[in-house]
Short mmCIF file of C-alpha atoms in Angstrom, two decimals:
data_model
loop_
_atom_site.label_atom_id
_atom_site.label_comp_id
_atom_site.label_asym_id
_atom_site.label_seq_id
_atom_site.Cartn_x
_atom_site.Cartn_y
_atom_site.Cartn_z
CA MET A 266 0.10 -0.27 -0.12
CA LEU A 267 1.29 3.23 -1.22
CA GLY A 268 0.69 6.07 0.10
CA ARG A 269 1.37 9.81 -1.28
CA ALA A 270 5.13 11.00 0.14
CA LEU A 271 5.81 14.40 1.31
CA PRO A 272 8.60 16.78 0.08
CA GLY A 273 11.61 16.03 2.73
CA PRO A 274 11.99 19.93 4.69
CA GLU A 275 15.03 20.38 5.40
CA GLN A 276 16.29 19.67 9.70
CA GLY A 277 16.55 23.17 9.77
CA VAL A 278 13.27 24.50 8.87
CA ILE A 279 11.99 22.13 10.62
CA ARG A 280 13.50 22.86 13.36
CA ASP A 281 13.05 26.46 13.25
CA ALA A 282 9.25 25.19 13.04
CA ILE A 283 9.82 22.92 16.09
CA THR A 284 10.71 25.85 18.35
CA GLU A 285 8.41 28.53 16.82
CA GLY A 286 5.28 27.01 15.56
CA VAL A 287 1.94 26.10 16.44
CA ILE A 288 3.54 23.53 19.01
CA ARG A 289 6.01 25.51 20.78
CA ARG A 290 2.76 27.68 21.19
CA LEU A 291 0.87 25.45 22.37
CA LEU A 292 3.60 22.95 23.90
CA ASP A 293 6.86 22.43 26.58
CA LYS A 294 9.76 22.83 24.26
CA GLY A 295 10.52 19.81 27.37
CA ASP A 296 7.82 17.69 26.49
CA PRO A 297 8.92 14.23 25.41
CA ARG A 298 6.13 14.20 23.45
CA LEU A 299 7.49 17.33 20.99
CA GLN A 300 11.30 15.60 21.15
CA ASN A 301 9.72 13.35 20.28
CA PHE A 302 8.23 15.03 17.25
CA GLN A 303 11.33 17.03 16.00
CA LEU A 304 13.10 13.64 14.89
CA CYS A 305 9.94 13.28 11.47
CA ASN A 306 11.02 14.33 8.05
CA GLY A 307 8.48 14.00 6.33
CA CYS A 308 8.94 10.91 4.81
CA GLY A 309 5.49 10.31 3.98
CA SER A 310 5.47 6.15 5.48
CA CYS A 311 2.73 7.08 7.71
CA THR A 312 0.45 8.74 5.53
CA PRO A 313 -1.51 5.41 3.48
CA TYR A 314 -2.54 4.07 7.62
CA CYS A 315 -4.47 7.35 8.32
CA PRO A 316 -7.89 5.73 8.40
CA ALA A 317 -9.57 9.37 9.49
CA GLN A 318 -11.09 9.77 6.28
CA ILE A 319 -9.61 6.37 4.42
CA ASN A 320 -11.20 5.78 1.17
CA ASP A 321 -13.73 8.49 1.61
CA LEU A 322 -14.69 9.94 -2.40
CA GLU A 323 -14.52 14.19 -0.32
CA ALA A 324 -10.79 13.52 0.46
CA ASN A 325 -10.38 13.19 -3.64
CA GLY A 326 -9.23 10.21 -2.82
CA ASP A 327 -6.38 11.64 -0.83
CA ARG A 328 -5.73 8.63 1.14
CA GLY A 329 -4.40 9.34 5.04
CA TYR A 330 -5.73 12.87 4.76
CA LEU A 331 -5.39 13.78 8.58
CA ALA A 332 -1.66 12.10 8.97
CA ARG A 333 -0.75 14.40 5.39
CA LYS A 334 -2.33 17.49 6.89
CA VAL A 335 -1.31 17.87 10.51
CA THR A 336 2.33 16.55 9.68
CA ALA A 337 2.82 19.38 6.82
CA ALA A 338 0.89 22.48 8.94
CA LEU A 339 2.67 21.53 12.24
CA GLN A 340 6.01 22.07 10.14
CA ALA A 341 5.51 24.26 9.45
CA GLY A 342 4.27 26.34 11.56
CA ARG A 343 1.02 26.42 11.86
CA ARG A 344 -2.14 24.61 13.31
CA PRO A 345 -3.56 22.30 11.18
CA GLU A 346 -7.21 23.49 9.52
CA ILE A 347 -8.56 21.05 10.44
CA ASP A 348 -11.13 19.14 12.85
CA LEU A 349 -8.12 16.74 15.31
CA SER A 350 -11.00 15.41 16.57
CA ASP A 351 -10.93 13.72 13.62
CA CYS A 352 -7.89 11.60 14.71
CA VAL A 353 -9.47 8.86 16.49
CA GLN A 354 -5.45 7.61 18.19
CA CYS A 355 -5.96 4.30 16.19
CA TYR A 356 -2.13 5.06 16.75
CA SER A 357 -1.55 3.25 13.10
CA CYS A 358 0.62 6.48 12.33
CA GLU A 359 3.33 5.24 15.58
CA THR A 360 3.21 1.34 13.89
CA VAL A 361 4.78 2.17 10.62
CA CYS A 362 6.88 4.88 11.07
CA PRO A 363 10.41 4.36 10.66
CA ARG A 364 11.40 6.30 13.13
CA SER A 365 9.73 6.11 16.30
CA VAL A 366 7.69 9.49 16.09
CA SER A 367 4.02 9.13 17.46
CA ILE A 368 2.21 11.34 14.94
CA GLY A 369 -1.15 10.35 16.98
CA GLY A 370 0.68 11.35 20.46
CA ILE A 371 1.18 15.14 19.21
CA ILE A 372 -1.93 15.29 17.34
CA ASN A 373 -2.96 13.57 21.07
CA ALA A 374 -1.08 16.95 23.04
CA VAL A 375 -2.69 19.32 21.06
CA TYR A 376 -6.10 18.60 21.13
CA GLU A 377 -5.59 17.47 24.78
CA THR A 378 -4.06 21.46 25.18
CA GLU A 379 -6.60 23.05 23.22
CA HIS A 380 -10.07 20.85 24.51
CA VAL A 381 -9.25 20.14 27.30
CA GLN A 382 -12.61 18.89 28.73
CA PRO A 383 -13.32 19.80 32.22
CA VAL A 384 -16.12 17.41 32.71
CA PHE A 385 -13.48 14.47 32.51
CA ARG A 386 -11.03 16.14 34.90
CA ARG A 387 -13.51 17.39 37.28
CA MET A 388 -15.10 13.29 37.44
CA LEU A 389 -11.58 11.76 38.58
CA LEU A 390 -11.22 14.71 41.51
CA ASP A 391 -14.45 13.72 42.41
CA ARG A 392 -13.85 10.20 42.03
CA GLY A 393 -11.45 8.93 41.20
CA CYS A 394 -12.60 6.96 37.99
CA LEU A 395 -15.36 8.04 34.98
CA PRO A 396 -18.43 6.85 36.17
CA PRO A 397 -21.44 5.96 34.93
CA HIS A 398 -22.81 9.15 34.41
CA ALA A 399 -19.68 9.93 32.73
CA PHE A 400 -21.27 7.51 29.51
CA LEU A 401 -25.01 9.29 30.30
CA PRO A 402 -25.01 11.04 26.68
CA LEU A 403 -23.77 7.15 25.20
CA TYR A 404 -27.69 6.37 26.56
CA THR A 405 -29.98 8.87 24.75
CA GLY A 406 -33.20 7.39 22.80
CA ARG A 407 -36.08 5.23 23.27
CA GLY A 408 -35.44 2.05 25.68
CA ARG A 409 -31.48 3.07 26.19
CA ILE A 410 -31.97 5.26 29.20
CA ARG A 411 -33.88 1.86 31.12
CA LYS A 412 -30.86 0.48 30.08
CA PHE A 413 -28.11 3.12 31.23
CA VAL A 414 -29.99 3.32 34.63
CA ALA A 415 -30.17 -0.33 35.33
CA LYS A 416 -26.87 -0.68 34.82
CA ALA A 417 -26.20 2.43 37.04
CA ILE A 418 -28.16 0.27 39.95
CA GLN A 419 -26.07 -2.88 39.36
CA TYR A 420 -22.77 -1.98 38.55
CA PRO A 421 -21.84 1.26 40.20
CA CYS A 422 -18.19 1.16 39.83
CA PRO A 423 -17.41 2.05 43.47
CA VAL A 424 -14.11 4.12 44.89
CA ASP A 425 -12.63 4.20 48.39
CA ASP A 426 -12.71 7.62 49.97
CA ARG A 427 -9.12 7.07 50.95
CA ALA A 428 -8.20 7.01 46.85
CA VAL A 429 -10.47 8.69 45.26
CA ASP A 430 -8.23 11.36 48.35
CA GLU A 431 -5.43 10.74 46.87
CA VAL A 432 -6.18 11.37 43.64
CA ARG A 433 -7.70 14.85 44.27
CA ARG A 434 -4.37 15.45 46.22
CA LEU A 435 -2.15 14.06 43.49
CA LEU A 436 -4.37 16.06 40.18
CA LEU A 437 -4.65 19.58 42.13
CA HIS A 438 -1.01 19.66 42.16
CA PRO A 439 0.30 18.66 38.55
CA VAL A 440 3.73 18.34 37.04
CA GLU A 441 4.69 19.43 34.10
CA ALA A 442 4.85 16.69 31.05
CA SER A 443 8.56 18.26 30.66
CA ALA A 444 9.34 16.81 34.14
CA PHE A 445 10.17 13.32 32.03
CA SER A 446 12.37 11.98 29.95
CA ARG A 447 11.91 9.72 27.24
CA PRO A 448 14.44 6.03 27.70
CA GLY A 449 17.17 6.65 25.11
CA HIS A 450 15.89 2.26 24.32
CA PRO A 451 13.13 0.28 24.98
CA ALA A 452 13.46 -1.28 28.62
CA PRO A 453 13.72 -4.89 29.05
CA LYS A 454 10.02 -6.42 29.29
CA ARG A 455 9.48 -8.81 32.00
CA PRO A 456 8.33 -12.32 29.93
CA LEU A 457 4.82 -13.22 30.62
CA THR A 458 4.58 -16.66 32.06
CA ARG A 459 1.71 -19.02 32.92
CA PRO A 460 1.24 -16.78 36.68
CA ASP A 461 -0.40 -18.40 39.86
CA GLN A 462 -2.59 -15.42 40.45
CA VAL A 463 -2.82 -11.63 39.02
CA PHE A 464 -4.27 -7.87 40.29
CA HIS A 465 -7.51 -7.55 37.73
CA LEU A 466 -8.41 -4.40 37.51
CA ASN A 467 -11.34 -2.66 37.27
CA SER A 468 -11.69 -0.41 34.27
CA CYS A 469 -13.78 2.58 33.66
CA CYS A 470 -15.54 1.43 30.74
CA ALA A 471 -16.59 -1.41 32.04
CA PHE A 472 -19.60 -0.39 33.28
CA ASN A 473 -20.64 0.03 29.60
CA TYR A 474 -20.37 -3.94 29.11
CA PRO A 475 -20.37 -5.58 32.92
CA GLY A 476 -20.90 -9.12 30.71
CA ALA A 477 -17.31 -9.15 30.22
CA ASP A 478 -15.91 -8.05 33.50
CA LEU A 479 -18.30 -10.84 35.45
CA SER A 480 -17.14 -12.95 32.66
CA GLN A 481 -13.02 -12.21 32.67
CA ARG A 482 -13.21 -13.37 36.20
CA GLU A 483 -14.95 -16.60 35.75
CA ILE A 484 -12.60 -18.03 33.21
CA LEU A 485 -9.75 -16.97 35.62
CA ALA A 486 -11.65 -18.64 37.92
CA ALA A 487 -12.40 -22.30 35.96
CA LEU A 488 -8.25 -21.52 35.14
CA GLY A 489 -7.02 -21.53 38.72
CA ILE A 490 -5.81 -18.30 37.98
CA ARG A 491 -6.20 -16.33 42.10
CA TYR A 492 -7.53 -12.58 41.49
CA GLU A 493 -7.79 -9.58 43.15
CA THR A 494 -9.15 -6.79 43.07
CA SER A 495 -8.91 -4.02 45.43
CA ARG A 496 -11.47 -0.79 45.81
CA LEU A 497 -7.96 1.67 46.25
CA GLN A 498 -7.45 0.84 42.81
CA THR A 499 -8.60 4.03 40.42
CA CYS A 500 -8.97 5.61 36.54
CA CYS A 501 -5.91 4.08 34.85
CA GLY A 502 -5.84 7.84 33.53
CA GLY A 503 -6.27 6.55 29.91
CA ALA A 504 -9.81 6.96 29.06
CA PRO A 505 -9.18 10.99 30.26
CA HIS A 506 -6.20 11.22 28.47
CA TYR A 507 -7.25 10.38 25.67
CA MET A 508 -10.26 12.33 25.55
CA GLY A 509 -8.56 15.75 25.55
CA GLY A 510 -9.66 15.39 30.09
CA ALA A 511 -6.42 14.35 31.63
CA GLY A 512 -2.80 14.58 30.40
CA PHE A 513 0.31 13.47 29.63
CA ALA A 514 2.40 13.21 33.34
CA ASP A 515 -1.82 12.92 35.20
CA ARG A 516 -1.95 9.43 33.51
CA LEU A 517 1.67 8.39 34.41
CA LEU A 518 0.95 9.84 38.34
CA LEU A 519 -2.70 7.88 38.20
CA THR A 520 -0.79 4.65 37.22
CA ALA A 521 1.76 5.16 38.97
CA ARG A 522 -0.58 5.50 42.22
CA ASN A 523 -2.86 2.11 41.09
CA LEU A 524 0.90 0.14 41.02
CA SER A 525 1.93 0.75 44.73
CA VAL A 526 -1.51 -0.18 45.10
CA ILE A 527 -1.89 -3.08 43.75
CA ARG A 528 2.39 -4.23 45.10
CA ASP A 529 0.71 -3.94 48.43
CA ALA A 530 -2.51 -5.98 47.33
CA LEU A 531 0.18 -8.79 46.75
CA GLU A 532 3.48 -8.05 47.81
CA PRO A 533 4.99 -11.96 45.81
CA ASP A 534 8.29 -12.75 45.87
CA ASP A 535 8.55 -12.93 41.94
CA GLY A 536 6.48 -10.90 40.40
CA ILE A 537 2.73 -9.49 40.00
CA ALA A 538 0.84 -9.54 36.78
CA ILE A 539 -1.36 -7.02 35.93
CA THR A 540 -4.48 -8.23 33.69
CA GLY A 541 -8.36 -6.77 32.64
CA ILE A 542 -10.93 -7.14 29.79
CA CYS A 543 -9.44 -3.14 29.18
CA PRO A 544 -6.57 -2.47 26.56
CA THR A 545 -6.50 0.81 26.66
CA CYS A 546 -4.85 0.07 31.04
CA SER A 547 -3.00 -2.46 29.69
CA ASP A 548 -1.23 0.56 27.29
CA SER A 549 -1.07 2.43 30.31
CA TYR A 550 0.44 0.42 32.31
CA THR A 551 3.39 0.00 29.59
CA ALA A 552 3.87 2.96 28.51
CA ALA A 553 4.05 4.11 32.61
CA LEU A 554 6.53 0.56 32.91
CA GLU A 555 8.91 2.05 29.88
CA LEU A 556 8.64 5.75 31.39
CA LEU A 557 10.03 4.49 35.66
CA SER A 558 12.50 2.32 34.05
CA VAL A 559 14.80 5.78 33.61
CA SER A 560 15.53 6.77 37.13
CA THR A 561 15.34 10.07 36.64
CA ASN A 562 11.20 9.95 36.00
CA ARG A 563 11.30 7.16 38.87
CA ALA A 564 12.68 9.89 40.99
CA VAL A 565 9.98 12.89 40.07
CA VAL A 566 6.43 10.69 40.52
CA ASN A 567 7.68 9.31 43.43
CA GLU A 568 8.32 13.19 44.73
CA ALA A 569 4.85 13.49 43.70
CA LEU A 570 3.39 9.94 45.40
CA GLY A 571 5.44 11.04 47.96
CA ARG A 572 2.91 14.00 49.48
CA ILE A 573 -0.22 10.84 49.48
CA GLY A 574 2.28 8.43 51.12
CA ARG A 575 2.93 6.19 48.63
CA GLU A 576 5.85 5.28 46.40
CA VAL A 577 6.88 2.84 43.03
CA GLY A 578 9.34 0.26 43.31
CA ASN A 579 11.42 -1.51 40.65
CA PRO A 580 8.84 -1.55 37.54
CA GLY A 581 10.99 -4.41 36.03
CA THR A 582 8.29 -5.98 39.49
CA PHE A 583 5.16 -5.27 36.86
CA VAL A 584 4.03 -7.35 34.08
CA VAL A 585 1.03 -6.26 31.92
CA ALA A 586 -1.25 -9.22 31.44
CA ASN A 587 -3.52 -8.76 28.18
CA ILE A 588 -6.24 -11.45 27.34
CA LEU A 589 -5.11 -11.81 23.88
CA ASP A 590 -1.62 -12.52 25.24
CA LEU A 591 -2.50 -13.75 28.92
CA TYR A 592 -5.50 -16.27 27.66
CA PRO A 593 -3.64 -17.69 24.75
CA LEU A 594 -1.16 -19.68 27.32
CA TYR A 595 -4.05 -21.51 27.74
CA LEU A 596 -5.44 -22.92 24.99
CA ASP A 597 -5.59 -26.87 25.94
CA GLU A 598 -7.43 -25.44 28.99
CA LEU A 599 -9.91 -23.69 26.90
CA ARG A 600 -10.83 -26.38 24.91
CA ARG A 601 -11.87 -28.29 27.09
CA LEU A 602 -13.90 -25.91 29.46
CA VAL A 603 -16.03 -25.37 26.09
CA GLU A 604 -19.68 -27.03 26.95
CA THR A 605 -21.71 -25.35 23.74
CA ARG A 606 -19.21 -25.57 21.40
CA LEU A 607 -20.40 -21.57 19.15
CA SER A 608 -20.74 -23.85 16.12
CA GLY A 609 -22.68 -22.31 13.57
CA LEU A 610 -21.50 -18.79 14.47
CA ARG A 611 -19.90 -16.58 11.54
CA VAL A 612 -18.20 -14.19 13.85
CA GLY A 613 -15.16 -11.05 12.67
CA VAL A 614 -12.94 -9.90 15.40
CA HIS A 615 -11.73 -6.48 15.55
CA VAL A 616 -8.38 -5.95 17.24
CA SER A 617 -8.30 -2.34 19.07
CA CYS A 618 -5.91 -0.05 18.28
CA HIS A 619 -4.13 0.19 21.83
CA TYR A 620 -3.25 -3.03 21.53
CA ARG A 621 -1.67 -3.35 18.66
CA LYS A 622 -0.39 0.78 20.19
CA MET A 623 1.30 -1.46 23.03
CA THR A 624 2.99 -4.58 20.76
CA GLY A 625 3.93 -2.00 18.04
CA THR A 626 2.44 -3.87 15.03
CA LEU A 627 -0.53 -3.31 12.20
CA ALA A 628 0.22 -6.90 11.98
CA VAL A 629 -2.90 -9.06 13.15
CA PRO A 630 -2.09 -10.58 16.02
CA PRO A 631 -4.10 -14.48 15.62
CA GLY A 632 -4.63 -14.45 19.35
CA LEU A 633 -7.73 -12.98 19.13
CA GLN A 634 -8.58 -15.76 15.70
CA ASP A 635 -7.07 -18.91 18.56
CA LEU A 636 -9.61 -17.61 20.60
CA ALA A 637 -12.65 -17.79 18.88
CA ALA A 638 -11.88 -20.25 17.37
CA VAL A 639 -11.99 -22.12 20.58
CA THR A 640 -15.47 -21.90 21.22
CA GLY A 641 -16.30 -23.35 17.56
CA ALA A 642 -17.04 -20.01 16.48
CA ARG A 643 -16.38 -20.36 12.36
CA VAL A 644 -13.92 -17.23 12.48
CA VAL A 645 -14.06 -15.12 9.16
CA ARG A 646 -11.01 -13.39 8.15
CA SER A 647 -11.77 -9.72 6.61
CA GLY A 648 -9.66 -5.98 5.65
CA MET A 649 -12.24 -5.44 8.84
CA GLU A 650 -9.04 -6.74 11.04
CA HIS A 651 -7.12 -4.06 9.70
CA HIS A 652 -9.81 -0.99 9.96
CA CYS A 653 -10.10 1.22 13.28
CA CYS A 654 -14.00 0.99 14.49
CA GLY A 655 -14.57 4.91 14.64
CA GLY A 656 -12.99 5.22 18.06
CA VAL A 657 -14.50 6.66 21.27
CA LYS A 658 -13.74 9.45 20.44
CA ASN A 659 -15.60 9.79 17.89
CA LEU A 660 -18.51 8.53 19.17
CA PHE A 661 -18.41 10.97 22.35
CA ASP A 662 -17.58 14.59 20.38
CA ARG A 663 -21.21 12.93 17.83
CA HIS A 664 -22.72 13.33 21.05
CA GLN A 665 -22.04 16.22 22.42
CA ASN A 666 -22.50 17.73 19.33
CA GLY A 667 -26.24 16.66 18.49
CA HIS A 668 -24.50 14.49 15.47
CA THR A 669 -26.53 11.19 16.18
CA LYS A 670 -28.30 10.25 13.73
CA GLY A 671 -26.46 8.52 10.59
CA LEU A 672 -22.25 7.09 10.68
CA PRO A 673 -19.05 8.77 10.65
CA ARG A 674 -16.56 7.24 6.97
CA LEU A 675 -15.60 4.86 9.83
CA ASN A 676 -18.21 3.26 11.31
CA ARG A 677 -19.98 3.01 7.59
CA LEU A 678 -16.55 1.49 6.32
CA VAL A 679 -16.10 -1.09 9.07
CA HIS A 680 -20.60 -1.58 9.30
CA LYS A 681 -20.41 -2.47 4.76
CA GLY A 682 -17.45 -5.19 5.68
CA PHE A 683 -19.46 -6.39 8.54
CA MET A 684 -22.53 -7.30 6.03
CA GLN A 685 -20.76 -7.81 3.06
CA HIS A 686 -19.57 -11.02 5.45
CA ARG A 687 -22.66 -12.61 6.53
CA LEU A 688 -21.48 -11.51 9.86
CA ASP A 689 -23.65 -13.12 12.55
CA VAL A 690 -21.79 -10.80 15.40
CA MET A 691 -17.62 -9.57 16.06
CA VAL A 692 -15.18 -10.32 18.03
CA VAL A 693 -13.11 -7.39 19.97
CA ASP A 694 -10.45 -7.85 22.75
CA CYS A 695 -11.58 -3.68 23.71
CA PRO A 696 -14.55 -2.06 26.15
CA GLY A 697 -14.38 0.52 23.29
CA CYS A 698 -14.59 -0.42 20.10
CA GLU A 699 -17.17 -3.03 21.93
CA LEU A 700 -19.42 0.30 22.66
CA VAL A 701 -19.03 1.93 19.27
CA TYR A 702 -19.91 -1.13 17.08
CA ASP A 703 -23.55 -1.48 19.21
CA HIS A 704 -23.93 1.82 18.20
CA MET A 705 -23.64 2.21 15.32
CA GLY A 706 -26.07 -1.40 15.08
CA VAL A 707 -23.71 -4.53 14.60
CA PRO A 708 -24.65 -7.15 17.55
CA VAL A 709 -21.21 -7.83 19.01
CA LEU A 710 -19.21 -9.74 22.23
CA HIS A 711 -16.22 -9.22 24.41
CA ILE A 712 -14.14 -11.72 23.97
CA THR A 713 -14.04 -12.96 27.28
CA GLU A 714 -17.91 -12.30 26.66
CA LEU A 715 -17.51 -15.65 23.90
CA LEU A 716 -15.15 -17.48 25.59
CA ALA A 717 -17.78 -17.44 29.28
CA LEU A 718 -20.24 -18.61 26.67
CA ALA A 719 -19.51 -21.14 25.18
CA THR A 720 -17.85 -23.01 28.61
CA GLY A 721 -21.72 -22.42 29.99
CA ALA A 722 -22.25 -19.06 31.27
CA ASP A 723 -25.55 -18.04 31.83
CA PRO A 724 -25.68 -15.36 29.32
CA ARG A 725 -28.23 -13.39 31.06
CA GLU A 726 -26.47 -13.03 35.02
CA THR A 727 -23.16 -13.59 33.73
CA VAL A 728 -22.90 -12.32 29.72
CA CYS A 729 -25.75 -9.87 30.36
CA ILE A 730 -26.52 -9.88 26.47
CA GLN A 731 -29.39 -7.66 28.38
CA GLY A 732 -27.14 -4.21 28.48
CA HIS A 733 -26.68 -4.29 24.89
CA LEU A 734 -27.96 -1.79 23.05
CA THR A 735 -27.52 -3.98 19.78
CA SER A 736 -29.84 -7.84 20.32
CA LEU A 737 -27.36 -10.44 20.47
CA SER A 738 -31.18 -12.88 20.31
CA PRO A 739 -31.03 -13.56 17.26
CA ALA A 740 -27.90 -14.87 16.75
CA LEU A 741 -27.42 -17.04 20.27
CA GLY A 742 -30.99 -17.97 19.75
CA ARG A 743 -30.23 -19.55 16.23
CA ILE A 744 -27.96 -21.57 17.79
CA GLY A 745 -29.50 -22.28 20.71
CA ILE A 746 -28.24 -20.06 23.42
CA LEU A 747 -31.32 -18.61 24.01
#
C-alpha cells in the first residue's frame, strides 16, 4: 500500500517550525511528545495507514488525509486547518513510522491543550474514575435510558474514599510533562508466563458491558488463576487522556499510584501480573512501566506520590498480562472447558488500536483469532481486521455535538464490511470498540463474553446480553444458546 510522501524538508526548517511555530506555543519544549516529533522528517510512511478519511470520496482519493495534513501544518509552524477530533488515536502512524515518531501522540497533545474537557477531569477529582454518568450522553434515545439506569444501579463502580482523596491531592498539584524524558531505548520487559495469581483491573469502561468483567472473573477462576482486586485502585487515566481530560503527566501519576496499590494487594516474591478487559489500561501500564524504567522519571513520580504517602519501586516487578497474551497460554485448558460449541456462528474479529500501539505492530495478532476459534465459532477473515472501529472519542464528539443520526465514514466502512461478509457477531478485545460497534447497530461481544458463553455461562446473569444496545438474541437464538 503506497501513499503520497511529503516533500522531505530540511532539518533546519523542521527545527525552526517546532521552536517558533504552533507546537512550541502549545507545548513546553521539554514535553516528551514534542521532543519525539522533532525526529519527523516528513517521509510520508504513515500517510497510507491513517484511517481518518480512508476511502472517502470527499477526500478526493487522498488516503491518510489527516496524518499528512497534520504533519505538513505542524512542520510549517501552523495549526492544522482540520478537525483534530477526527483523529481517533488508533496509533497506526506510530507503528509504521521508521523513526518511531508518534504523530497520534502529538495530535493528541495539541487536542489535549485546545480541547481539555473539564467534565472528565472533574469526574476524576470527584470520583477517582469515570463513573456511570460519564457515559449518560451515549444512552439518549428510546429504550437506552432504561439500560443505563439498570447498569448504574447494579454496577455502580465504587472507589474507596481514601483513593479519591489521593487522586485529588495528586491532580491538584500537577507535574509538567517536561519533567519526564523518554527512555533512550526500550526497557527490557519481563516475559509473560502462566501466573498463579493476577491483579484484575477494574476498568471504567466496563460499566457499559459488565458481562465482559464478570466473564473475565469466571474464566480466571475456571483456569485456576487466583485474582485480586482493590477498591483503592482508580482510573488509570487512559480514557480521560485520550478524550482530552487528563494530560500526559496526569496519566503517568495515576497509573504509578495504582502500581503502588497493586503491589500492596499482592506483594509476591517473584513478580506481579496485571490483567483486565481493557487494552487502554494495558497500554497505560505498559507506557508507565517503560517511563518508570528511567531513574530520573521514577524520582519525579515518587516525589509526587510522597505527598500521599505512596511510592513506586522497581518497574521490573510488574508484567502486563493483556488477555490477548494471557489466555493463549491456556488454549488447551480453554478447549476442555468448552461445554457448548458455538458452531454455526459466523464471527469477525477486531483487534483494538491500543493493543496494537502497545505491541507496536499493524499485523493482526493471532491471539484473538485463536481464542474465538476455541469456542467452535467460524472466524471469517476480512479486511475489517485492519480498520479502526471509529473511536470512542469520535462517538462522544458526535453525541455532544448533536450528530447522533447517521454513521461517519469509519463506522460506515466497518458496518459495510460486516454486512458484506454476512457475519453474526463481531468479537473484540476492547470495551471501547464494543461500545462503538454496539452503537452502530452491529451485534458485538467482548472475547471474554464469547468464551464465557462457550464454557456454559448464563447469557443474562454472567454475560449480561440484555445490557447491549444491539440485540444478540437473533444470533444466539439461532445456535440454541437462548
